[in-house]
Amino acid sequence: MDLNFRAQFVIARPTQRFLKVLATVPDVFIRGAEELKHTISTTCDTVRRCFRSRGLLVPPWRKNRFMQNKWLGPCRRTVRDTSMGFNGGVSCRVVGFDNVVSEAGSGSSSGVVVRTR
């Protein structure tokens, strides 16, 4: 189910043929995956023809493969890592560089050195 489905296909400077195809696309899409695949394929083909007739390149986010992956791509969900000591509060995991602050011995005017590995 997708609300405002038709708005995903609206383009600037459409041709009359594209406007006719866009009128057939439902505003709220509540159908199966096969019907979604067919609708996306038909609409993206018309978008491609519209862009080509105007002498424009088709942007990647208007291509069939991108649109198919947008709605039919694999769902990637992440699981919260409970091994880091999550106890009902906010769990933060260190990602990236470790900041190590150490006291500088001799020769430093500020007395603190920050080292990243």
Tab-separated table of C-alpha atoms in Angstrom:
chain	number	residue	atom	x	y	z
A	1	MET	CA	0.000	0.000	0.000
A	2	ASP	CA	1.354	3.379	-0.967
A	3	LEU	CA	-0.387	6.688	-0.517
A	4	ASN	CA	0.210	9.317	-3.180
A	5	PHE	CA	1.664	6.708	-5.545
A	6	ARG	CA	0.991	8.725	-8.696
A	7	ALA	CA	3.111	11.635	-7.430
A	8	GLN	CA	6.227	9.427	-7.641
A	9	PHE	CA	6.000	9.525	-11.443
A	10	VAL	CA	5.180	13.189	-12.096
A	11	ILE	CA	7.753	14.893	-14.332
A	12	ALA	CA	8.295	18.361	-15.759
A	13	ARG	CA	7.370	18.952	-19.410
A	14	PRO	CA	5.372	15.739	-19.954
A	15	THR	CA	4.102	14.642	-23.346
A	16	GLN	CA	0.418	14.023	-24.037
A	17	ARG	CA	1.053	10.276	-24.162
A	18	PHE	CA	2.695	10.380	-20.740
A	19	LEU	CA	-0.215	12.342	-19.275
A	20	LYS	CA	-2.620	9.664	-20.555
A	21	VAL	CA	-0.562	6.879	-18.951
A	22	LEU	CA	-0.178	8.864	-15.719
A	23	ALA	CA	-3.952	9.286	-15.533
A	24	THR	CA	-4.280	5.479	-15.379
A	25	VAL	CA	-1.883	5.199	-12.423
A	26	PRO	CA	-3.842	5.101	-9.152
A	27	ASP	CA	-3.237	7.793	-6.555
A	28	VAL	CA	-3.408	5.215	-3.745
A	29	PHE	CA	-1.906	1.866	-4.722
A	30	ILE	CA	-3.348	-1.197	-2.961
A	31	ARG	CA	-2.551	-4.191	-5.159
A	32	GLY	CA	-0.214	-7.166	-5.413
A	33	ALA	CA	3.467	-7.262	-6.306
A	34	GLU	CA	2.891	-8.458	-9.887
A	35	GLU	CA	0.483	-5.609	-10.621
A	36	LEU	CA	2.928	-3.161	-9.046
A	37	LYS	CA	5.744	-4.511	-11.212
A	38	HIS	CA	3.614	-4.140	-14.362
A	39	THR	CA	2.498	-0.601	-13.444
A	40	ILE	CA	6.067	0.508	-12.725
A	41	SER	CA	7.369	-1.054	-15.933
A	42	THR	CA	4.713	0.563	-18.111
A	43	THR	CA	5.059	3.975	-16.498
A	44	CYS	CA	8.878	3.970	-16.579
A	45	ASP	CA	8.842	2.972	-20.248
A	46	THR	CA	6.584	5.924	-20.992
A	47	VAL	CA	8.805	8.224	-18.909
A	48	ARG	CA	11.821	7.051	-20.926
A	49	ARG	CA	10.041	7.731	-24.218
A	50	CYS	CA	8.938	11.152	-22.963
A	51	PHE	CA	12.475	12.143	-21.980
A	52	ARG	CA	13.947	10.827	-25.238
A	53	SER	CA	11.359	12.693	-27.338
A	54	ARG	CA	12.428	15.909	-25.594
A	55	GLY	CA	16.115	15.135	-26.214
A	56	LEU	CA	16.857	14.618	-22.513
A	57	LEU	CA	18.728	11.892	-20.697
A	58	VAL	CA	16.720	9.739	-18.305
A	59	PRO	CA	17.878	10.343	-14.722
A	60	PRO	CA	18.748	7.182	-12.747
A	61	TRP	CA	15.900	7.703	-10.262
A	62	ARG	CA	13.392	7.599	-13.163
A	63	LYS	CA	14.620	4.297	-14.577
A	64	ASN	CA	12.715	1.032	-14.235
A	65	ARG	CA	15.423	-0.724	-12.188
A	66	PHE	CA	15.531	2.048	-9.572
A	67	MET	CA	11.738	2.162	-9.247
A	68	GLN	CA	11.488	-1.641	-9.016
A	69	ASN	CA	14.074	-1.660	-6.209
A	70	LYS	CA	12.307	1.188	-4.452
A	71	TRP	CA	9.116	-0.799	-3.922
A	72	LEU	CA	10.088	-4.413	-4.544
A	73	GLY	CA	13.689	-4.510	-3.306
A	74	PRO	CA	14.765	-6.637	-0.359
A	75	CYS	CA	13.815	-5.281	3.020
A	76	ARG	CA	16.951	-4.789	5.121
A	77	ARG	CA	16.210	-4.504	8.787
A	78	THR	CA	18.797	-4.283	11.494
A	79	VAL	CA	18.616	-5.849	14.914
A	80	ARG	CA	19.668	-3.911	17.975
A	81	ASP	CA	22.904	-5.271	19.389
A	82	THR	CA	22.116	-6.279	22.994
A	83	SER	CA	25.620	-7.562	23.711
A	84	MET	CA	26.848	-4.004	24.315
A	85	GLY	CA	25.057	-3.741	27.648
A	86	PHE	CA	21.656	-2.383	26.658
A	87	ASN	CA	19.621	-1.976	29.825
A	88	GLY	CA	16.434	-0.249	28.734
A	89	GLY	CA	18.107	3.119	28.094
A	90	VAL	CA	19.758	4.375	24.979
A	91	SER	CA	22.364	2.044	23.520
A	92	CYS	CA	25.334	3.672	21.837
A	93	ARG	CA	28.023	1.793	20.011
A	94	VAL	CA	31.380	3.282	19.108
A	95	VAL	CA	31.815	3.493	15.351
A	96	GLY	CA	34.777	5.089	13.641
A	97	PHE	CA	37.789	6.574	15.363
A	98	ASP	CA	38.635	6.280	19.040
A	99	ASN	CA	39.699	9.588	20.516
A	100	VAL	CA	42.509	9.116	22.980
A	101	VAL	CA	43.402	12.028	25.176
A	102	SER	CA	46.647	11.813	27.054
A	103	GLU	CA	48.741	14.140	29.086
A	104	ALA	CA	51.662	15.475	27.118
A	105	GLY	CA	55.042	15.134	28.663
A	106	SER	CA	57.546	17.730	27.744
A	107	GLY	CA	57.536	20.055	24.801
A	108	SER	CA	53.777	20.728	24.392
A	109	SER	CA	52.459	24.160	25.265
A	110	SER	CA	48.811	23.110	25.734
A	111	GLY	CA	49.521	20.039	27.834
A	112	VAL	CA	46.874	17.871	26.067
A	113	VAL	CA	47.312	15.816	22.907
A	114	VAL	CA	44.391	14.232	21.052
A	115	ARG	CA	45.345	11.163	19.063
A	116	THR	CA	43.070	9.295	16.629
A	117	ARG	CA	44.013	5.900	15.336
